XYZ file of C-alpha atoms in Angstrom:
563
model
C 28.353 43.662 128.476
C 29.919 40.360 127.588
C 26.913 38.589 126.068
C 26.118 37.712 122.469
C 22.655 37.645 120.903
C 20.716 34.460 120.313
C 19.237 35.713 117.053
C 20.631 35.540 113.548
C 22.782 38.634 112.844
C 21.226 41.168 110.420
C 19.847 40.723 106.918
C 23.105 40.384 105.018
C 24.403 36.986 103.952
C 27.875 38.281 104.752
C 27.989 39.651 108.321
C 31.345 41.418 108.478
C 33.455 43.810 110.452
C 36.840 45.466 109.932
C 38.944 46.181 113.026
C 41.220 49.178 112.499
C 43.018 51.890 114.474
C 44.334 55.426 114.172
C 47.899 54.115 113.831
C 50.023 51.017 113.973
C 50.303 49.714 117.518
C 46.820 50.997 118.345
C 45.611 47.695 119.763
C 43.721 46.356 116.752
C 45.433 42.946 116.795
C 44.588 42.362 120.446
C 40.968 43.428 119.848
C 40.633 41.373 116.654
C 42.017 38.232 118.306
C 39.807 38.632 121.358
C 36.708 39.198 119.224
C 37.512 36.232 116.984
C 37.929 33.832 119.892
C 34.926 35.264 121.800
C 32.626 34.965 118.768
C 33.880 31.460 118.096
C 33.185 30.417 121.677
C 29.710 31.930 121.355
C 29.016 29.523 118.499
C 29.630 31.603 115.397
C 31.733 30.275 112.544
C 34.339 33.038 112.348
C 36.215 33.447 109.092
C 39.258 35.714 109.664
C 40.843 37.992 107.087
C 44.054 40.023 107.273
C 44.575 43.173 105.249
C 47.871 43.375 103.446
C 50.849 41.037 103.171
C 51.105 39.299 106.528
C 51.734 35.689 107.548
C 52.215 36.135 111.301
C 49.066 38.051 112.236
C 47.173 35.779 109.852
C 48.450 32.704 111.720
C 47.263 34.160 115.025
C 43.864 35.067 113.582
C 43.494 31.565 112.186
C 44.273 30.049 115.554
C 41.830 32.359 117.335
C 39.011 31.672 114.879
C 39.646 27.982 114.299
C 40.064 28.312 110.530
C 42.757 29.662 108.236
C 42.859 33.387 107.542
C 42.635 34.828 104.046
C 44.728 37.848 103.055
C 42.984 40.758 101.340
C 45.433 43.136 99.684
C 44.408 46.155 97.556
C 47.953 46.328 96.203
C 47.424 43.006 94.455
C 43.715 42.992 93.562
C 41.205 45.644 92.447
C 38.050 46.295 94.513
C 35.734 43.916 92.656
C 38.210 41.048 92.962
C 38.686 41.753 96.671
C 34.915 41.523 97.204
C 34.824 38.289 95.172
C 37.677 36.768 97.196
C 35.941 37.777 100.440
C 32.645 36.203 99.330
C 34.360 33.047 98.088
C 36.186 32.567 101.386
C 33.096 33.248 103.509
C 30.911 30.998 101.345
C 33.332 28.148 101.964
C 32.726 28.464 105.707
C 29.311 26.820 105.348
C 30.903 23.436 104.711
C 32.738 23.486 108.046
C 30.335 25.650 110.060
C 28.831 22.970 112.276
C 32.145 21.173 112.900
C 33.899 24.394 113.944
C 31.006 25.328 116.210
C 30.986 21.952 117.960
C 34.751 22.120 118.491
C 34.585 25.661 119.873
C 31.424 25.524 121.932
C 31.933 22.068 123.456
C 29.684 19.039 123.589
C 27.505 20.488 126.364
C 26.699 23.654 124.414
C 23.810 23.854 121.937
C 24.625 23.480 118.262
C 24.150 27.132 117.459
C 25.067 26.700 113.810
C 21.909 24.617 113.495
C 20.015 27.513 115.096
C 21.028 29.786 112.242
C 23.735 31.733 114.040
C 25.744 31.616 110.804
C 29.039 33.227 109.985
C 31.120 36.267 110.777
C 33.742 37.733 108.479
C 36.311 39.474 110.685
C 38.907 41.621 108.922
C 41.968 42.989 110.710
C 43.390 46.090 109.041
C 47.005 47.216 109.069
C 48.656 50.468 110.130
C 46.275 53.407 110.568
C 42.854 53.428 108.946
C 43.779 55.866 106.159
C 47.488 55.054 105.851
C 48.386 53.908 102.357
C 51.181 53.939 99.831
C 50.898 57.626 98.975
C 49.228 60.918 99.888
C 46.008 59.720 98.253
C 45.778 56.699 100.570
C 46.140 54.050 97.874
C 45.786 50.531 99.294
C 44.697 51.705 102.755
C 42.493 49.813 105.189
C 39.838 52.437 104.475
C 40.019 51.520 100.789
C 39.563 47.851 101.622
C 36.584 48.662 103.866
C 35.018 50.583 100.963
C 35.615 47.695 98.575
C 33.785 45.349 100.967
C 31.197 47.903 102.206
C 32.460 46.771 105.594
C 31.657 48.529 108.882
C 34.809 49.642 110.724
C 35.328 49.154 114.454
C 38.091 51.448 115.691
C 40.534 50.574 118.431
C 41.781 53.881 119.810
C 44.750 54.125 122.174
C 43.467 56.489 124.876
C 46.696 56.818 126.843
C 46.720 60.188 128.651
C 43.747 61.379 126.615
C 40.093 62.316 127.277
C 38.324 65.004 125.229
C 40.963 64.937 122.507
C 39.790 61.401 121.741
C 36.489 62.855 120.510
C 38.359 65.285 118.259
C 40.423 62.480 116.746
C 37.327 60.368 116.180
C 35.498 63.284 114.555
C 38.359 63.683 112.112
C 38.493 59.973 111.336
C 34.740 59.844 110.747
C 34.725 62.787 108.321
C 38.094 62.396 106.630
C 37.030 60.335 103.613
C 33.571 59.557 102.194
C 32.394 55.974 101.900
C 33.929 54.719 105.163
C 31.385 53.782 107.838
C 32.805 53.725 111.367
C 30.291 51.754 113.425
C 31.858 52.210 116.867
C 34.985 52.670 118.932
C 36.696 50.556 121.561
C 39.134 52.506 123.692
C 42.375 50.747 124.510
C 44.900 51.196 127.347
C 42.323 52.901 129.576
C 43.846 53.804 132.937
C 40.867 53.593 135.312
C 37.049 53.574 135.526
C 37.181 57.344 135.924
C 39.237 57.621 132.722
C 36.670 55.470 130.887
C 33.796 57.647 132.110
C 35.529 60.798 130.884
C 36.160 59.272 127.470
C 32.580 58.107 127.090
C 31.135 61.474 128.076
C 33.437 63.336 125.683
C 32.351 61.179 122.738
C 28.659 61.076 123.628
C 28.557 64.876 123.932
C 29.946 65.514 120.441
C 29.559 62.508 118.155
C 26.892 60.096 116.881
C 29.310 57.238 117.475
C 28.711 54.436 119.971
C 31.442 53.605 122.447
C 31.373 49.811 122.361
C 34.050 49.079 124.918
C 37.061 50.197 126.932
C 39.959 47.796 127.397
C 42.153 48.449 130.439
C 45.870 49.079 130.296
C 47.629 45.720 130.641
C 50.727 45.180 132.761
C 52.571 43.669 129.796
C 52.070 43.247 126.084
C 50.796 39.686 125.528
C 51.786 39.782 121.837
C 55.522 40.415 121.346
C 56.687 41.697 117.989
C 57.826 39.797 114.911
C 57.392 36.096 115.723
C 54.520 36.933 118.104
C 54.702 33.503 119.702
C 54.986 31.509 116.491
C 57.085 28.501 117.360
C 58.354 25.172 116.203
C 55.122 23.856 114.748
C 55.418 26.102 111.725
C 52.164 28.005 111.330
C 51.012 26.592 114.655
C 51.553 28.305 117.974
C 53.093 27.447 121.288
C 51.059 25.394 123.717
C 50.289 28.453 125.815
C 48.881 30.363 122.821
C 45.384 28.928 123.244
C 45.363 29.925 126.904
C 46.441 33.425 125.881
C 43.697 33.633 123.243
C 41.119 32.423 125.738
C 42.286 35.150 128.115
C 41.936 37.762 125.364
C 38.430 36.494 124.638
C 37.519 36.874 128.305
C 39.048 40.352 128.360
C 36.896 41.346 125.400
C 33.753 39.802 126.888
C 34.363 41.677 130.144
C 35.035 45.083 128.607
C 33.387 45.172 125.161
C 29.699 45.096 124.268
C 30.058 42.067 122.018
C 26.320 41.961 121.310
C 26.344 45.413 119.744
C 29.547 44.655 117.850
C 27.872 41.632 116.253
C 24.767 43.678 115.501
C 26.937 46.162 113.609
C 28.508 43.309 111.630
C 25.085 41.842 110.847
C 23.744 45.206 109.676
C 26.386 45.615 106.996
C 24.923 46.587 103.606
C 24.852 44.096 100.737
C 28.294 43.067 99.569
C 29.391 44.938 96.415
C 28.796 42.677 93.452
C 25.673 41.140 94.993
C 24.867 38.437 97.520
C 23.412 35.788 95.256
C 26.542 33.677 94.748
C 26.069 29.950 95.559
C 27.367 29.054 98.981
C 29.952 26.596 97.716
C 31.416 29.124 95.314
C 30.474 27.115 92.218
C 27.517 26.817 89.916
C 25.005 23.996 89.830
C 25.028 23.712 86.046
C 28.714 23.394 85.325
C 32.173 22.574 86.672
C 33.605 24.361 89.659
C 35.292 27.607 88.687
C 38.915 28.109 89.575
C 40.022 30.818 91.967
C 41.481 32.858 89.097
C 38.194 32.652 87.176
C 36.141 33.721 90.182
C 38.370 36.693 90.910
C 38.550 37.955 87.328
C 36.183 40.952 87.333
C 34.661 42.462 84.211
C 36.637 45.515 83.069
C 33.938 47.956 84.137
C 33.685 46.557 87.673
C 37.272 47.224 88.722
C 37.069 51.002 88.606
C 37.147 52.741 91.971
C 34.048 54.514 93.247
C 33.604 58.275 92.846
C 35.063 59.006 96.276
C 37.762 56.347 96.308
C 41.424 57.317 95.861
C 43.089 55.623 92.897
C 44.536 52.195 93.620
C 47.772 50.927 92.101
C 45.996 47.567 91.731
C 43.834 49.105 88.986
C 46.774 49.168 86.575
C 46.047 46.623 83.860
C 49.531 45.165 83.458
C 49.289 43.351 86.802
C 46.219 41.388 85.741
C 47.429 40.489 82.248
C 49.782 37.564 82.574
C 50.350 35.584 79.357
C 51.580 32.033 79.421
C 54.695 31.140 77.400
C 54.075 31.006 73.663
C 51.015 33.240 73.871
C 48.717 30.522 75.213
C 46.052 31.775 77.616
C 46.733 31.170 81.282
C 44.075 28.893 82.775
C 42.379 25.642 81.981
C 43.303 22.217 83.296
C 44.265 19.586 80.705
C 42.921 16.100 81.318
C 46.370 14.665 82.000
C 47.746 12.937 85.109
C 48.153 15.411 87.955
C 51.821 16.276 88.471
C 53.007 16.227 92.070
C 54.361 19.548 93.333
C 55.904 19.334 96.780
C 55.914 22.223 99.204
C 58.009 22.313 102.371
C 55.877 23.178 105.387
C 57.546 22.729 108.737
C 58.914 24.728 111.637
C 61.262 26.756 109.438
C 59.169 27.135 106.269
C 55.489 27.950 106.530
C 54.890 31.279 104.755
C 52.379 30.149 102.141
C 49.241 31.913 101.024
C 46.459 29.299 100.908
C 45.449 30.880 97.598
C 48.850 29.990 96.089
C 48.429 26.323 96.937
C 44.810 26.445 95.750
C 45.952 27.978 92.456
C 48.389 25.106 91.886
C 45.616 22.620 92.584
C 43.192 24.500 90.325
C 45.796 24.372 87.562
C 45.927 20.587 87.826
C 48.668 19.796 90.347
C 48.643 17.614 93.426
C 50.302 19.639 96.219
C 52.368 17.354 98.478
C 53.494 18.563 101.948
C 57.113 17.890 102.913
C 59.547 18.833 105.678
C 63.207 19.758 105.958
C 63.691 20.303 109.703
C 60.799 18.252 111.112
C 61.399 14.473 111.098
C 63.976 14.608 108.272
C 64.229 11.358 106.347
C 60.632 10.345 107.007
C 59.588 11.210 103.446
C 62.463 9.786 101.413
C 60.154 7.938 99.017
C 57.965 11.000 98.453
C 60.822 13.203 97.246
C 61.543 10.732 94.448
C 58.003 11.118 93.070
C 58.029 14.916 92.744
C 57.526 16.724 89.451
C 58.066 20.190 90.947
C 58.907 21.882 94.240
C 57.671 25.066 95.919
C 59.834 26.412 98.764
C 58.048 29.113 100.760
C 59.372 31.546 103.314
C 59.582 31.390 107.082
C 62.317 31.730 109.674
C 65.052 29.290 108.583
C 67.634 31.496 110.348
C 66.166 30.323 113.666
C 66.747 26.656 112.796
C 70.185 26.761 111.173
C 71.760 23.848 113.123
C 68.854 21.530 112.291
C 68.494 22.827 108.752
C 72.191 22.601 107.957
C 72.193 18.970 109.114
C 69.045 17.975 107.242
C 69.446 15.217 104.607
C 66.795 17.093 102.624
C 69.377 19.685 101.549
C 71.261 17.142 99.468
C 67.943 16.190 97.845
C 67.272 19.843 97.020
C 70.659 20.233 95.361
C 70.291 16.995 93.396
C 66.771 17.844 92.218
C 67.870 21.310 91.125
C 70.812 19.878 89.164
C 68.483 17.327 87.569
C 66.209 20.056 86.235
C 63.222 19.762 88.544
C 61.166 22.986 88.364
C 61.798 24.673 91.749
C 60.237 27.960 92.817
C 61.717 29.412 96.035
C 60.653 32.505 97.980
C 62.697 34.240 100.681
C 63.397 31.459 103.221
C 63.377 28.973 100.363
C 65.974 31.113 98.569
C 68.206 30.915 101.656
C 67.829 27.132 101.848
C 69.085 26.836 98.275
C 72.111 29.094 98.882
C 75.661 27.955 99.692
C 74.981 28.766 103.311
C 74.138 31.418 105.864
C 76.250 33.272 108.369
C 74.736 34.180 111.722
C 76.539 35.509 114.789
C 79.918 34.715 113.271
C 79.073 31.089 112.402
C 78.628 29.928 108.804
C 76.083 27.136 108.271
C 76.350 25.252 104.948
C 73.035 24.781 103.134
C 71.953 23.169 99.834
C 74.417 24.975 97.561
C 72.075 24.936 94.561
C 72.385 28.706 93.994
C 75.688 30.668 93.734
C 75.165 33.020 96.657
C 75.843 33.268 100.392
C 73.425 34.744 102.947
C 74.179 36.860 106.007
C 71.648 37.256 108.814
C 71.038 40.797 110.050
C 69.351 42.067 113.205
C 67.277 44.596 111.249
C 65.011 44.037 108.236
C 66.817 44.472 104.926
C 63.645 44.455 102.871
C 60.158 45.229 104.142
C 57.107 46.156 102.069
C 55.808 45.989 98.546
C 57.866 45.166 95.471
C 57.378 45.978 91.796
C 59.619 44.710 89.058
C 59.980 43.360 85.547
C 60.990 39.784 84.754
C 64.342 39.871 82.928
C 65.474 36.244 82.566
C 63.775 33.202 80.982
C 62.402 30.778 83.562
C 59.607 28.190 83.764
C 57.250 30.303 85.889
C 56.995 33.942 84.752
C 57.376 35.244 81.179
C 60.110 37.744 80.373
C 58.746 41.276 80.332
C 55.978 40.627 82.834
C 55.564 43.361 85.450
C 55.159 41.645 88.802
C 53.856 42.936 92.113
C 55.011 41.137 95.245
C 56.159 41.854 98.795
C 59.286 41.226 100.847
C 60.131 40.700 104.512
C 63.656 39.495 105.218
C 66.273 39.821 107.944
C 69.157 38.849 105.694
C 71.101 39.921 102.655
C 72.597 37.790 99.920
C 76.093 38.057 98.451
C 76.342 36.735 94.914
C 79.385 34.733 93.915
C 81.537 35.736 90.977
C 79.970 34.649 87.711
C 76.443 34.426 89.125
C 73.707 35.305 86.612
C 72.199 38.806 86.650
C 69.031 39.693 88.508
C 65.897 37.873 87.398
C 63.767 40.891 88.377
C 64.634 44.529 87.727
C 62.954 46.428 90.567
C 61.277 49.796 90.428
C 60.120 49.398 94.036
C 61.656 47.431 96.896
C 65.092 46.232 97.988
C 65.303 42.623 96.864
C 68.870 41.335 96.746
C 70.356 44.811 96.452
C 71.842 46.743 93.566
C 73.177 45.020 90.469
C 75.619 46.489 87.964
C 74.299 46.883 84.443
C 76.390 46.441 81.330
C 76.649 50.194 80.871
C 78.107 50.615 84.352
C 74.865 51.772 85.993
C 73.416 49.997 89.024
C 69.786 49.276 89.767
C 67.877 47.337 92.391
C 67.173 43.745 91.529
C 65.951 40.497 92.982
C 65.969 36.865 92.075
C 68.332 34.396 90.524
C 67.657 31.707 87.937
C 69.853 28.613 87.625
C 68.540 26.065 85.155
C 64.907 25.465 86.117
C 65.329 26.814 89.652
C 64.017 30.266 90.590
C 64.941 31.886 93.894
C 64.023 35.402 95.075
C 63.285 37.323 98.250
C 59.900 38.472 96.974
C 56.652 36.650 97.760
C 53.899 36.617 95.142
C 50.130 36.321 95.606
C 48.903 33.876 92.978
C 45.529 35.528 92.187
C 47.448 38.672 91.197
C 49.852 36.729 88.936
C 47.421 34.344 87.205
C 49.958 32.721 84.875
C 52.296 31.581 87.689
C 50.377 28.462 88.710
C 49.481 27.251 85.166
C 53.074 27.779 84.039
C 54.432 25.995 87.114
C 52.077 23.059 86.591
C 52.884 22.930 82.860
C 56.596 22.709 83.686
C 55.917 19.986 86.260
C 53.765 18.087 83.798
C 56.537 18.251 81.182
C 58.979 16.947 83.775
C 56.612 14.079 84.575
C 56.241 13.191 80.890
C 60.002 13.249 80.331
C 60.545 10.978 83.321
C 57.948 8.538 81.999
C 59.930 8.153 78.763
C 63.123 7.080 80.527
């Protein structure tokens, strides 16, 4: 064990593997991180993917692999679009393949990218393999694996278990057609004798290779929630690389990495074909935008005969008209408006696809900071035509955030009519302030609400709702899918506008009173041209958001030019 092959993996152009488990907490994150770092050190260009809405695991995967992770979410995209997004992301690896390999393998190691070692798409699932939104398993990791025709490597917690492990594996293998489990790695194995018993039980009953057995560790190296994310935003603490190297060594010592990579290389052709150009664009025309690449033909988005129905197959999520009935998409040949986005220690929850969508729509994304080196970008703020405030953990930086000169800029820009789109942490930054542990910290004051930090999540999971108020970003009446993850609640001030989103799923900002005396869940607040809400959107699933945002920023730029 512990070696990797020197030959090119399998016939597919998209070697890929999905790491899953029988339940949440089954060890899949530890296994996925160790495999990602081990494969990277072996010279492969590893492109990581995370199933579902997740910024934290994705940040760890990106650090382990040496390149940013892409989220794949069946709640937001139908199967054909998921396969297209996967192919697009893995195709883009070719441009950085050799550089990543040299950085990972070291100057003394051979340039294995030049030897044709190629790429590895490594997908980490979430929860248990078949766990979804309903009894039919909608939006499960199994459904994603089917959409990608992706072999599944199971991490199975074997605590106090021997022969029963074979029974569980038999059930997982036969539970749903179209899911190919290529092997199992036992986790939390107590001793060599325990490992031998597990292997014999599986080999006696199942045609499933046991590809490894990770020992029980004295402590969990990956604590919950922040999981080591620290003051460099999406970066990790200095000791994170040492931890990832240790996980890679653990995997090399206890997992047959060679056979794992063989399974990834023997994946069948990717659904939708494997003839797409490696740079994701055609040779006879302009580069296609992300939204154009992910827009499947109507017939291709239907689930397979054995697949449970997916909520992402509902048409209203993919139809997103621009204001005035104009089609969403297309980039006018006008000067690129500058849309700032705050990315620092407190605010770093951004899907790369959201920023790419803004760029595709014609904007120039400009990174900014509120708690890191405040005041260093004074001149940049004055040039903005729009502002995108993502989520993060601002509650952990309240003293620095409350004292940041950037808050006054936020308030002034909001009052002046700059288009501002704020999600979760960004919503809190725009509030009057936040109370934590009995202390109230004043913030920008651009929105008429106060936030209170809570020790437990107030909103966690998927969100569905209808846009109720006019705003520059999303048309009234649009049904939006999003997700939420917040350890706070907001208290609206008297006279604050009603909810911008009427929710049929999720918590949002709580219950709002209707005119007829009824109350319903709602999220979001609109003040002028500023939108703030707890929910996070995924731009490919809301294709009008970026064009509308850029159109509003372009109008702002034109108005400023006339002054």
